[in-house]
mmCIF file of C-alpha atoms in Angstrom:
data_model
loop_
_atom_site.group_PDB
_atom_site.id
_atom_site.type_symbol
_atom_site.label_atom_id
_atom_site.label_comp_id
_atom_site.label_asym_id
_atom_site.label_seq_id
_atom_site.Cartn_x
_atom_site.Cartn_y
_atom_site.Cartn_z
ATOM 1 C CA MET A 1 4.693 9.534 23.812
ATOM 2 C CA ARG A 2 3.048 6.453 22.456
ATOM 3 C CA ARG A 3 3.856 5.664 18.844
ATOM 4 C CA LEU A 4 1.034 3.866 17.049
ATOM 5 C CA LEU A 5 2.895 1.970 14.403
ATOM 6 C CA GLY A 6 1.402 -0.674 12.198
ATOM 7 C CA SER A 7 0.855 -2.013 8.700
ATOM 8 C CA LEU A 8 3.295 -3.195 6.108
ATOM 9 C CA GLY A 9 2.162 -3.631 2.565
ATOM 10 C CA ALA A 10 -0.339 -2.941 -0.131
ATOM 11 C CA ALA A 11 -2.829 -4.697 -2.370
ATOM 12 C CA ILE A 12 -3.844 -6.827 0.561
ATOM 13 C CA LEU A 13 -6.551 -8.644 -1.316
ATOM 14 C CA LEU A 14 -3.968 -9.953 -3.741
ATOM 15 C CA ALA A 15 -0.943 -10.677 -1.608
ATOM 16 C CA VAL A 16 -2.006 -12.229 1.683
ATOM 17 C CA VAL A 17 0.148 -15.198 2.591
ATOM 18 C CA SER A 18 -0.048 -17.988 5.168
ATOM 19 C CA ILE A 19 2.762 -17.124 7.539
ATOM 20 C CA PRO A 20 2.940 -16.787 11.343
ATOM 21 C CA THR A 21 0.885 -13.833 12.510
ATOM 22 C CA THR A 22 -0.852 -12.261 15.451
ATOM 23 C CA HIS A 23 -3.989 -11.652 13.393
ATOM 24 C CA GLY A 24 -7.144 -12.260 15.396
ATOM 25 C CA GLN A 25 -5.648 -11.216 18.737
ATOM 26 C CA SER A 26 -6.685 -8.058 20.503
ATOM 27 C CA PRO A 27 -4.827 -5.083 19.010
ATOM 28 C CA ALA A 28 -4.022 -3.988 22.556
ATOM 29 C CA LYS A 29 -1.984 -7.130 23.265
ATOM 30 C CA SER A 30 -0.094 -7.872 20.048
ATOM 31 C CA ALA A 31 2.895 -6.494 18.199
ATOM 32 C CA GLY A 32 4.843 -7.489 15.129
ATOM 33 C CA ALA A 33 3.772 -8.841 11.774
ATOM 34 C CA VAL A 34 0.055 -9.215 11.026
ATOM 35 C CA VAL A 35 -1.432 -10.758 7.900
ATOM 36 C CA PRO A 36 -4.279 -8.372 7.059
ATOM 37 C CA GLY A 37 -7.699 -9.761 6.285
ATOM 38 C CA GLY A 38 -8.950 -10.216 2.770
ATOM 39 C CA ALA A 39 -12.638 -9.894 2.028
ATOM 40 C CA ALA A 40 -13.623 -12.403 4.692
ATOM 41 C CA LYS A 41 -16.262 -14.867 3.525
ATOM 42 C CA GLY A 42 -19.547 -14.138 5.232
ATOM 43 C CA TYR A 43 -18.225 -10.965 6.863
ATOM 44 C CA VAL A 44 -20.965 -8.398 7.462
ATOM 45 C CA GLN A 45 -19.798 -4.848 7.938
ATOM 46 C CA PRO A 46 -21.112 -3.177 11.082
ATOM 47 C CA LYS A 47 -23.361 -0.154 10.535
ATOM 48 C CA THR A 48 -23.519 3.249 12.171
ATOM 49 C CA PRO A 49 -26.857 4.398 13.697
ATOM 50 C CA ASP A 50 -27.661 6.170 10.421
ATOM 51 C CA GLY A 51 -27.125 2.955 8.426
ATOM 52 C CA GLN A 52 -23.695 3.548 6.855
ATOM 53 C CA PRO A 53 -20.769 1.076 6.965
ATOM 54 C CA ASP A 54 -18.884 1.710 10.199
ATOM 55 C CA LEU A 55 -15.220 2.733 9.874
ATOM 56 C CA THR A 56 -15.024 4.043 13.434
ATOM 57 C CA GLY A 57 -12.014 3.055 15.486
ATOM 58 C CA PHE A 58 -8.263 3.348 15.931
ATOM 59 C CA TRP A 59 -6.140 2.260 12.982
ATOM 60 C CA THR A 60 -2.504 2.274 11.931
ATOM 61 C CA ASN A 61 -0.779 2.188 8.539
ATOM 62 C CA ALA A 62 2.987 2.044 9.248
ATOM 63 C CA THR A 63 4.861 -0.076 6.743
ATOM 64 C CA PHE A 64 8.189 -1.531 5.722
ATOM 65 C CA THR A 65 7.016 -1.531 2.103
ATOM 66 C CA PRO A 66 8.192 1.566 0.185
ATOM 67 C CA LEU A 67 5.820 3.723 -1.810
ATOM 68 C CA GLN A 68 7.940 3.139 -4.924
ATOM 69 C CA ARG A 69 9.564 -0.126 -5.937
ATOM 70 C CA PRO A 70 13.342 -0.032 -5.424
ATOM 71 C CA ASN A 71 15.333 0.321 -8.632
ATOM 72 C CA ASN A 72 17.105 -2.996 -8.072
ATOM 73 C CA VAL A 73 13.812 -4.917 -7.691
ATOM 74 C CA LYS A 74 12.181 -6.081 -10.920
ATOM 75 C CA LYS A 75 9.207 -8.102 -9.673
ATOM 76 C CA ASP A 76 5.810 -7.387 -8.153
ATOM 77 C CA PHE A 77 6.057 -9.791 -5.209
ATOM 78 C CA TYR A 78 8.669 -11.142 -2.828
ATOM 79 C CA THR A 79 8.758 -14.696 -1.592
ATOM 80 C CA VAL A 80 7.916 -15.218 2.085
ATOM 81 C CA GLU A 81 11.613 -15.623 2.874
ATOM 82 C CA GLU A 82 12.525 -12.461 0.944
ATOM 83 C CA VAL A 83 9.911 -10.284 2.656
ATOM 84 C CA ILE A 84 10.987 -11.463 6.102
ATOM 85 C CA ALA A 85 14.623 -10.732 5.199
ATOM 86 C CA ALA A 86 13.638 -7.290 3.860
ATOM 87 C CA GLU A 87 11.801 -6.515 7.097
ATOM 88 C CA LYS A 88 14.801 -7.534 9.190
ATOM 89 C CA ALA A 89 17.151 -5.417 7.071
ATOM 90 C CA ALA A 90 14.854 -2.382 7.283
ATOM 91 C CA ALA A 91 14.475 -2.807 11.041
ATOM 92 C CA ALA A 92 18.263 -3.020 11.421
ATOM 93 C CA ARG A 93 18.681 0.241 9.486
ATOM 94 C CA GLU A 94 16.068 1.944 11.677
ATOM 95 C CA ASP A 95 17.778 0.701 14.836
ATOM 96 C CA GLU A 96 21.272 1.843 13.853
ATOM 97 C CA GLN A 97 22.801 4.144 16.441
ATOM 98 C CA THR A 98 24.166 7.529 15.424
ATOM 99 C CA ILE A 99 27.660 8.799 16.141
ATOM 100 C CA PRO A 100 27.623 10.954 19.317
ATOM 101 C CA GLY A 101 28.140 14.634 18.616
ATOM 102 C CA THR A 102 26.952 14.531 14.997
ATOM 103 C CA GLU A 103 23.936 16.351 13.577
ATOM 104 C CA GLU A 104 22.126 13.030 13.103
ATOM 105 C CA ASP A 105 22.596 12.266 16.789
ATOM 106 C CA LEU A 106 20.158 15.072 17.699
ATOM 107 C CA HIS A 107 17.167 12.875 16.802
ATOM 108 C CA TYR A 108 15.455 10.240 18.899
ATOM 109 C CA ASP A 109 16.897 6.831 19.584
ATOM 110 C CA GLY A 110 14.082 4.978 17.845
ATOM 111 C CA THR A 111 13.935 1.770 19.846
ATOM 112 C CA GLN A 112 14.410 3.516 23.188
ATOM 113 C CA PHE A 113 11.299 5.608 22.568
ATOM 114 C CA GLY A 114 9.192 2.885 20.977
ATOM 115 C CA LEU A 115 9.624 4.152 17.404
ATOM 116 C CA GLY A 116 10.705 0.857 15.863
ATOM 117 C CA LYS A 117 8.072 -0.629 13.591
ATOM 118 C CA THR A 118 8.671 -4.117 14.958
ATOM 119 C CA GLN A 119 7.748 -2.813 18.410
ATOM 120 C CA SER A 120 4.128 -2.438 17.312
ATOM 121 C CA ARG A 121 1.770 -3.959 14.771
ATOM 122 C CA TYR A 122 2.406 -3.867 11.051
ATOM 123 C CA ALA A 123 0.692 -5.699 8.206
ATOM 124 C CA ARG A 124 2.632 -8.188 6.124
ATOM 125 C CA ASN A 125 2.202 -9.110 2.461
ATOM 126 C CA LEU A 126 4.496 -9.805 -0.437
ATOM 127 C CA ARG A 127 4.191 -6.681 -2.597
ATOM 128 C CA THR A 128 7.430 -4.873 -3.387
ATOM 129 C CA SER A 129 5.804 -1.411 -3.505
ATOM 130 C CA LEU A 130 2.642 0.335 -2.386
ATOM 131 C CA ILE A 131 2.158 1.612 -5.924
ATOM 132 C CA THR A 132 0.174 -0.907 -7.964
ATOM 133 C CA ASP A 133 -0.258 1.180 -11.118
ATOM 134 C CA PRO A 134 1.828 1.841 -13.191
ATOM 135 C CA PRO A 135 2.878 -1.826 -13.195
ATOM 136 C CA ASP A 136 6.541 -0.925 -12.588
ATOM 137 C CA GLY A 137 5.594 0.284 -9.102
ATOM 138 C CA ARG A 138 7.046 3.746 -9.689
ATOM 139 C CA ILE A 139 5.636 7.268 -9.791
ATOM 140 C CA PRO A 140 5.248 8.173 -13.498
ATOM 141 C CA PRO A 141 7.698 10.638 -15.034
ATOM 142 C CA LEU A 142 6.982 14.349 -14.827
ATOM 143 C CA ASN A 143 5.678 15.776 -18.085
ATOM 144 C CA ASP A 144 7.068 19.004 -19.554
ATOM 145 C CA GLN A 145 4.714 21.156 -17.484
ATOM 146 C CA GLY A 146 5.709 19.334 -14.321
ATOM 147 C CA LYS A 147 9.429 19.672 -15.051
ATOM 148 C CA GLN A 148 9.087 23.392 -15.710
ATOM 149 C CA ARG A 149 7.008 23.929 -12.584
ATOM 150 C CA LEU A 150 9.473 21.973 -10.439
ATOM 151 C CA ALA A 151 12.442 23.975 -11.741
ATOM 152 C CA GLN A 152 10.642 27.283 -11.226
ATOM 153 C CA ARG A 153 9.523 26.434 -7.694
ATOM 154 C CA GLU A 154 12.998 25.320 -6.714
ATOM 155 C CA ALA A 155 14.399 28.614 -8.016
ATOM 156 C CA ASP A 156 11.692 30.679 -6.307
ATOM 157 C CA ARG A 157 12.116 28.976 -2.974
ATOM 158 C CA LYS A 158 15.878 29.344 -3.003
ATOM 159 C CA ALA A 159 15.473 33.060 -3.735
ATOM 160 C CA LYS A 160 12.738 33.669 -1.156
ATOM 161 C CA ARG A 161 14.099 31.119 1.325
ATOM 162 C CA ILE A 162 10.620 30.403 2.679
ATOM 163 C CA PHE A 163 8.164 27.481 2.912
ATOM 164 C CA ILE A 164 10.758 24.831 2.277
ATOM 165 C CA THR A 165 8.856 21.550 2.289
ATOM 166 C CA ASN A 166 11.296 18.670 2.097
ATOM 167 C CA ARG A 167 14.876 17.791 2.890
ATOM 168 C CA VAL A 168 15.810 17.167 -0.719
ATOM 169 C CA GLU A 169 15.417 20.880 -1.271
ATOM 170 C CA LEU A 170 16.796 21.827 2.142
ATOM 171 C CA ASN A 171 20.091 20.224 1.261
ATOM 172 C CA SER A 172 20.422 22.407 -1.829
ATOM 173 C CA ILE A 173 19.817 25.792 -0.155
ATOM 174 C CA VAL A 174 22.557 28.322 -0.813
ATOM 175 C CA GLY A 175 23.847 29.936 2.395
ATOM 176 C CA PRO A 176 26.393 29.506 5.165
ATOM 177 C CA ASN A 177 24.035 27.581 7.457
ATOM 178 C CA GLY A 178 21.334 26.427 5.034
ATOM 179 C CA ARG A 179 18.253 25.382 6.962
ATOM 180 C CA TYR A 180 19.626 26.931 10.145
ATOM 181 C CA ASP A 181 19.686 30.487 8.820
ATOM 182 C CA SER A 182 16.078 30.924 9.915
ATOM 183 C CA ALA A 183 13.048 28.992 11.114
ATOM 184 C CA GLN A 184 11.378 29.563 7.737
ATOM 185 C CA ASN A 185 14.181 27.682 5.989
ATOM 186 C CA ASN A 186 13.153 24.487 7.734
ATOM 187 C CA SER A 187 10.556 22.027 6.518
ATOM 188 C CA LEU A 188 6.939 22.363 7.576
ATOM 189 C CA ASP A 189 7.144 19.267 9.760
ATOM 190 C CA ASP A 190 10.340 20.491 11.429
ATOM 191 C CA ARG A 191 8.473 23.712 12.193
ATOM 192 C CA CYS A 192 5.660 21.667 13.766
ATOM 193 C CA ILE A 193 3.063 22.987 11.305
ATOM 194 C CA ILE A 194 2.035 19.826 9.430
ATOM 195 C CA THR A 195 3.473 16.629 7.995
ATOM 196 C CA GLY A 196 2.404 14.833 4.857
ATOM 197 C CA GLN A 197 0.853 11.932 6.787
ATOM 198 C CA PRO A 198 -2.700 13.361 7.063
ATOM 199 C CA GLY A 199 -2.777 13.414 3.265
ATOM 200 C CA PRO A 200 -4.403 13.022 1.041
ATOM 201 C CA PRO A 201 -3.040 10.612 0.043
ATOM 202 C CA MET A 202 -2.405 9.057 3.450
ATOM 203 C CA VAL A 203 1.066 7.678 2.741
ATOM 204 C CA PRO A 204 2.771 6.010 5.729
ATOM 205 C CA GLY A 205 5.501 8.024 7.424
ATOM 206 C CA GLY A 206 8.448 7.042 9.564
ATOM 207 C CA TYR A 207 6.563 6.814 12.846
ATOM 208 C CA ASN A 208 3.431 8.067 14.680
ATOM 209 C CA SER A 209 1.286 6.322 12.094
ATOM 210 C CA GLY A 210 -1.906 6.155 14.148
ATOM 211 C CA PHE A 211 -5.332 7.374 13.036
ATOM 212 C CA GLN A 212 -8.698 7.702 14.717
ATOM 213 C CA PHE A 213 -11.806 7.493 12.527
ATOM 214 C CA VAL A 214 -14.971 9.080 13.934
ATOM 215 C CA GLN A 215 -18.290 9.036 12.057
ATOM 216 C CA SER A 216 -21.472 10.991 12.570
ATOM 217 C CA PRO A 217 -24.413 11.497 10.198
ATOM 218 C CA GLY A 218 -22.988 13.159 7.088
ATOM 219 C CA TRP A 219 -19.379 13.289 8.283
ATOM 220 C CA LEU A 220 -16.137 11.335 8.690
ATOM 221 C CA MET A 221 -13.353 12.809 10.804
ATOM 222 C CA ILE A 222 -9.861 11.322 10.521
ATOM 223 C CA LEU A 223 -7.534 12.409 13.325
ATOM 224 C CA THR A 224 -3.857 11.876 12.569
ATOM 225 C CA GLU A 225 -1.519 11.020 15.428
ATOM 226 C CA ASN A 226 1.411 12.843 13.850
ATOM 227 C CA MET A 227 0.838 16.581 14.443
ATOM 228 C CA HIS A 228 -2.766 15.841 15.530
ATOM 229 C CA ILE A 229 -4.296 17.070 12.253
ATOM 230 C CA ALA A 230 -8.023 16.409 11.750
ATOM 231 C CA ARG A 231 -9.407 15.819 8.253
ATOM 232 C CA MET A 232 -13.082 16.748 8.096
ATOM 233 C CA ILE A 233 -14.839 14.912 5.255
ATOM 234 C CA PRO A 234 -18.527 15.660 4.562
ATOM 235 C CA THR A 235 -20.481 12.682 3.221
ATOM 236 C CA ASP A 236 -23.845 14.442 2.866
ATOM 237 C CA GLY A 237 -23.605 15.388 -0.814
ATOM 238 C CA ARG A 238 -22.735 19.043 -0.359
ATOM 239 C CA PRO A 239 -20.890 20.740 -3.264
ATOM 240 C CA GLY A 240 -17.221 21.590 -3.249
ATOM 241 C CA LEU A 241 -15.719 25.031 -2.671
ATOM 242 C CA PRO A 242 -14.227 27.594 -5.082
ATOM 243 C CA GLN A 243 -10.636 27.039 -6.179
ATOM 244 C CA SER A 244 -9.633 30.121 -4.189
ATOM 245 C CA VAL A 245 -10.359 28.236 -0.937
ATOM 246 C CA ARG A 246 -7.469 25.931 -0.090
ATOM 247 C CA GLY A 247 -6.195 23.984 2.877
ATOM 248 C CA TRP A 248 -3.260 21.857 3.937
ATOM 249 C CA THR A 249 -5.414 18.743 3.505
ATOM 250 C CA GLY A 250 -7.421 20.171 0.604
ATOM 251 C CA ILE A 251 -11.209 20.175 0.359
ATOM 252 C CA SER A 252 -12.679 16.675 0.543
ATOM 253 C CA ARG A 253 -16.111 15.345 -0.352
ATOM 254 C CA GLY A 254 -17.154 11.750 0.294
ATOM 255 C CA HIS A 255 -19.959 9.461 -0.825
ATOM 256 C CA TRP A 256 -20.810 5.803 -0.343
ATOM 257 C CA GLU A 257 -20.684 3.256 -3.145
ATOM 258 C CA GLY A 258 -22.075 0.144 -1.510
ATOM 259 C CA ASN A 259 -19.776 -0.693 1.403
ATOM 260 C CA THR A 260 -16.954 1.563 0.170
ATOM 261 C CA LEU A 261 -16.475 5.204 1.101
ATOM 262 C CA VAL A 262 -15.160 7.158 -1.895
ATOM 263 C CA VAL A 263 -13.481 10.481 -1.109
ATOM 264 C CA GLN A 264 -12.410 13.011 -3.727
ATOM 265 C CA THR A 265 -10.109 15.851 -2.701
ATOM 266 C CA THR A 266 -9.177 18.995 -4.619
ATOM 267 C CA ASN A 267 -8.046 22.509 -3.622
ATOM 268 C CA LEU A 268 -4.805 21.139 -2.150
ATOM 269 C CA ASN A 269 -2.044 23.425 -0.956
ATOM 270 C CA THR A 270 0.866 23.033 -3.347
ATOM 271 C CA GLU A 271 3.375 23.760 -0.560
ATOM 272 C CA LEU A 272 2.698 20.478 1.249
ATOM 273 C CA SER A 273 5.101 17.604 0.781
ATOM 274 C CA VAL A 274 4.092 13.953 1.092
ATOM 275 C CA PRO A 275 6.150 11.254 2.838
ATOM 276 C CA GLY A 276 7.065 7.816 1.621
ATOM 277 C CA GLY A 277 9.401 8.602 -1.255
ATOM 278 C CA ALA A 278 7.263 10.973 -3.346
ATOM 279 C CA ALA A 279 9.611 13.946 -2.963
ATOM 280 C CA PRO A 280 10.888 15.815 -4.919
ATOM 281 C CA PHE A 281 8.197 14.924 -7.467
ATOM 282 C CA TRP A 282 5.475 16.237 -5.152
ATOM 283 C CA MET A 283 6.935 19.744 -5.314
ATOM 284 C CA ALA A 284 5.745 19.986 -8.917
ATOM 285 C CA ILE A 285 2.024 19.385 -8.266
ATOM 286 C CA SER A 286 -0.419 21.793 -9.859
ATOM 287 C CA GLU A 287 -3.351 23.563 -8.214
ATOM 288 C CA ASN A 288 -5.734 21.259 -10.120
ATOM 289 C CA MET A 289 -4.465 17.962 -8.715
ATOM 290 C CA LYS A 290 -7.168 15.529 -7.556
ATOM 291 C CA VAL A 291 -6.813 12.633 -5.138
ATOM 292 C CA THR A 292 -9.455 9.891 -5.014
ATOM 293 C CA GLU A 293 -9.498 7.529 -2.027
ATOM 294 C CA TRP A 294 -11.424 4.313 -1.367
ATOM 295 C CA PHE A 295 -11.999 2.977 2.182
ATOM 296 C CA THR A 296 -13.449 -0.545 2.467
ATOM 297 C CA ARG A 297 -13.677 -2.433 5.735
ATOM 298 C CA VAL A 298 -12.950 -6.058 4.852
ATOM 299 C CA ASP A 299 -12.993 -7.579 8.334
ATOM 300 C CA ALA A 300 -13.189 -6.514 11.969
ATOM 301 C CA ASN A 301 -9.521 -5.497 12.040
ATOM 302 C CA THR A 302 -8.753 -4.309 8.503
ATOM 303 C CA ILE A 303 -9.663 -1.397 6.231
ATOM 304 C CA ASN A 304 -8.441 -1.708 2.661
ATOM 305 C CA TYR A 305 -7.209 1.749 1.612
ATOM 306 C CA LYS A 306 -6.617 2.626 -2.024
ATOM 307 C CA PHE A 307 -5.880 5.972 -3.661
ATOM 308 C CA THR A 308 -5.281 7.455 -7.101
ATOM 309 C CA VAL A 309 -3.385 10.690 -7.729
ATOM 310 C CA ASP A 310 -4.462 12.458 -10.922
ATOM 311 C CA ASP A 311 -2.681 15.596 -12.105
ATOM 312 C CA PRO A 312 -2.409 15.841 -15.912
ATOM 313 C CA ALA A 313 -0.453 19.080 -15.537
ATOM 314 C CA THR A 314 2.298 17.301 -13.596
ATOM 315 C CA TRP A 315 2.665 13.596 -14.460
ATOM 316 C CA THR A 316 2.412 11.692 -17.709
ATOM 317 C CA LYS A 317 -0.374 9.536 -16.222
ATOM 318 C CA PRO A 318 -2.278 9.011 -12.948
ATOM 319 C CA TRP A 319 -0.828 6.638 -10.361
ATOM 320 C CA THR A 320 -2.461 4.349 -7.803
ATOM 321 C CA ALA A 321 -1.385 2.713 -4.550
ATOM 322 C CA GLU A 322 -3.026 0.370 -2.065
ATOM 323 C CA LEU A 323 -2.338 -0.606 1.549
ATOM 324 C CA PRO A 324 -4.142 -1.794 4.672
ATOM 325 C CA PHE A 325 -5.097 0.078 7.801
ATOM 326 C CA ILE A 326 -5.173 -2.409 10.679
ATOM 327 C CA ALA A 327 -6.883 -2.050 14.050
ATOM 328 C CA ASP A 328 -4.836 -0.759 16.956
ATOM 329 C CA GLU A 329 -5.313 0.285 20.545
ATOM 330 C CA GLY A 330 -6.589 3.733 21.517
ATOM 331 C CA PRO A 331 -6.737 6.392 22.634
ATOM 332 C CA MET A 332 -3.888 8.229 20.928
ATOM 333 C CA PHE A 333 -1.682 10.344 23.120
ATOM 334 C CA GLU A 334 -1.003 13.961 22.168
ATOM 335 C CA HIS A 335 1.818 14.418 19.693
ATOM 336 C CA ALA A 336 3.814 17.242 21.291
ATOM 337 C CA CYS A 337 5.975 18.203 18.324
ATOM 338 C CA HIS A 338 9.543 18.940 19.456
ATOM 339 C CA GLU A 339 8.146 18.813 23.013
ATOM 340 C CA GLY A 340 7.122 22.469 22.634
ATOM 341 C CA ASN A 341 9.319 23.104 19.577
ATOM 342 C CA ARG A 342 12.348 23.730 21.763
ATOM 343 C CA SER A 343 14.508 21.882 19.250
ATOM 344 C CA MET A 344 14.017 24.675 16.723
ATOM 345 C CA THR A 345 15.094 27.298 19.265
ATOM 346 C CA ASN A 346 18.109 25.240 20.263
ATOM 347 C CA ALA A 347 19.160 24.594 16.649
ATOM 348 C CA LEU A 348 18.950 28.266 15.679
ATOM 349 C CA THR A 349 20.739 29.338 18.876
ATOM 350 C CA ALA A 350 23.565 26.915 18.132
ATOM 351 C CA ALA A 351 23.781 28.217 14.553
ATOM 352 C CA ARG A 352 24.065 31.808 15.767
ATOM 353 C CA MET A 353 26.830 30.764 18.167
ATOM 354 C CA ALA A 354 28.602 29.124 15.228
ATOM 355 C CA ASP A 355 28.190 32.345 13.244
ATOM 356 C CA LYS A 356 29.715 34.302 16.111
ATOM 357 C CA ARG A 357 32.687 31.962 16.408
ATOM 358 C CA ALA A 358 33.279 32.109 12.650
ATOM 359 C CA ALA A 359 33.132 35.901 12.663
ATOM 360 C CA GLU A 360 35.574 36.106 15.572
ATOM 361 C CA ALA A 361 37.949 33.694 13.846
ATOM 362 C CA ALA A 362 37.773 35.697 10.629
ATOM 363 C CA LYS A 363 38.463 38.913 12.521
ATOM 364 C CA LYS A 364 41.525 37.424 14.198
ATOM 365 C CA GLY A 365 42.759 36.117 10.872
ATOM 366 C CA SER A 366 42.563 39.554 9.279
ATOM 367 C CA ASN A 367 44.661 41.195 12.027
#
């Protein structure tokens, strides 16, 4: 399976630096660090047949830059030397081999299967976090409503043992086998239902960070490589839908402001987690959360992507992040999750065998 991995960084218009890059080469023939384009002087955006700015193409948003600024980092930008060192350290962690026979060893060997970010294109800039506001680069604190909602949802999910959405919670499940007691105890992505990568917001994940943008009059479709989810975004001015109508990717409505596509999404499913370091905070989101996204093509190979998450019933203030989508080669290959989801069957079968062995051992011990 081809992994479309790309882009490191955020706030590309502010943090582009003059360092070695493959920028300007064909996306099909280059890999490694790319300095994304700023608003290129004299650049004229291409237009679709109906006269709108053209976002069509294959793009990627993989990144070494975390969503939130690390606690031990107290500045907005790295030096060139620091960002290169940070990339090398992150790549080394990704490439570490697991201990044979351990639970962690059940996952892919990243570099063997082309999952390493350095094996494909990624954008480079000096920002220390994708979050640009608040200035500390961190998700704002939960307010009292958010804290109460988070506590209640954690309690409810432990009691019902269903729709677990992230590993932070999985690790706290009460039970002899935790997530392996049933398929429903596993996260939505482990069950091959959906990941957080389609968004909104479209926060980079660990791998499979490719996207295909397709435009037609009144519509933008964004196909996500990971779990092949398609976001359908009307841009024809139609109204939204009642709050009772919800979806994994919410209900989106887009409109053009000059050369920028603005998309507002509501009616999100509160069960969906988001990647990139937003868990467990994301588990507290309310049904009224709104995500606003801005897509601006700044050169032939770069879309500047910015989003704001606004949920007054969850966080003390809205928060904003920014990152580039850079051009990559298509088409995207099918993402066959768990290669037919056999991993789930194998994991549960192994857990039942462990249960049987434990029961037999306990029976012998009682004799």
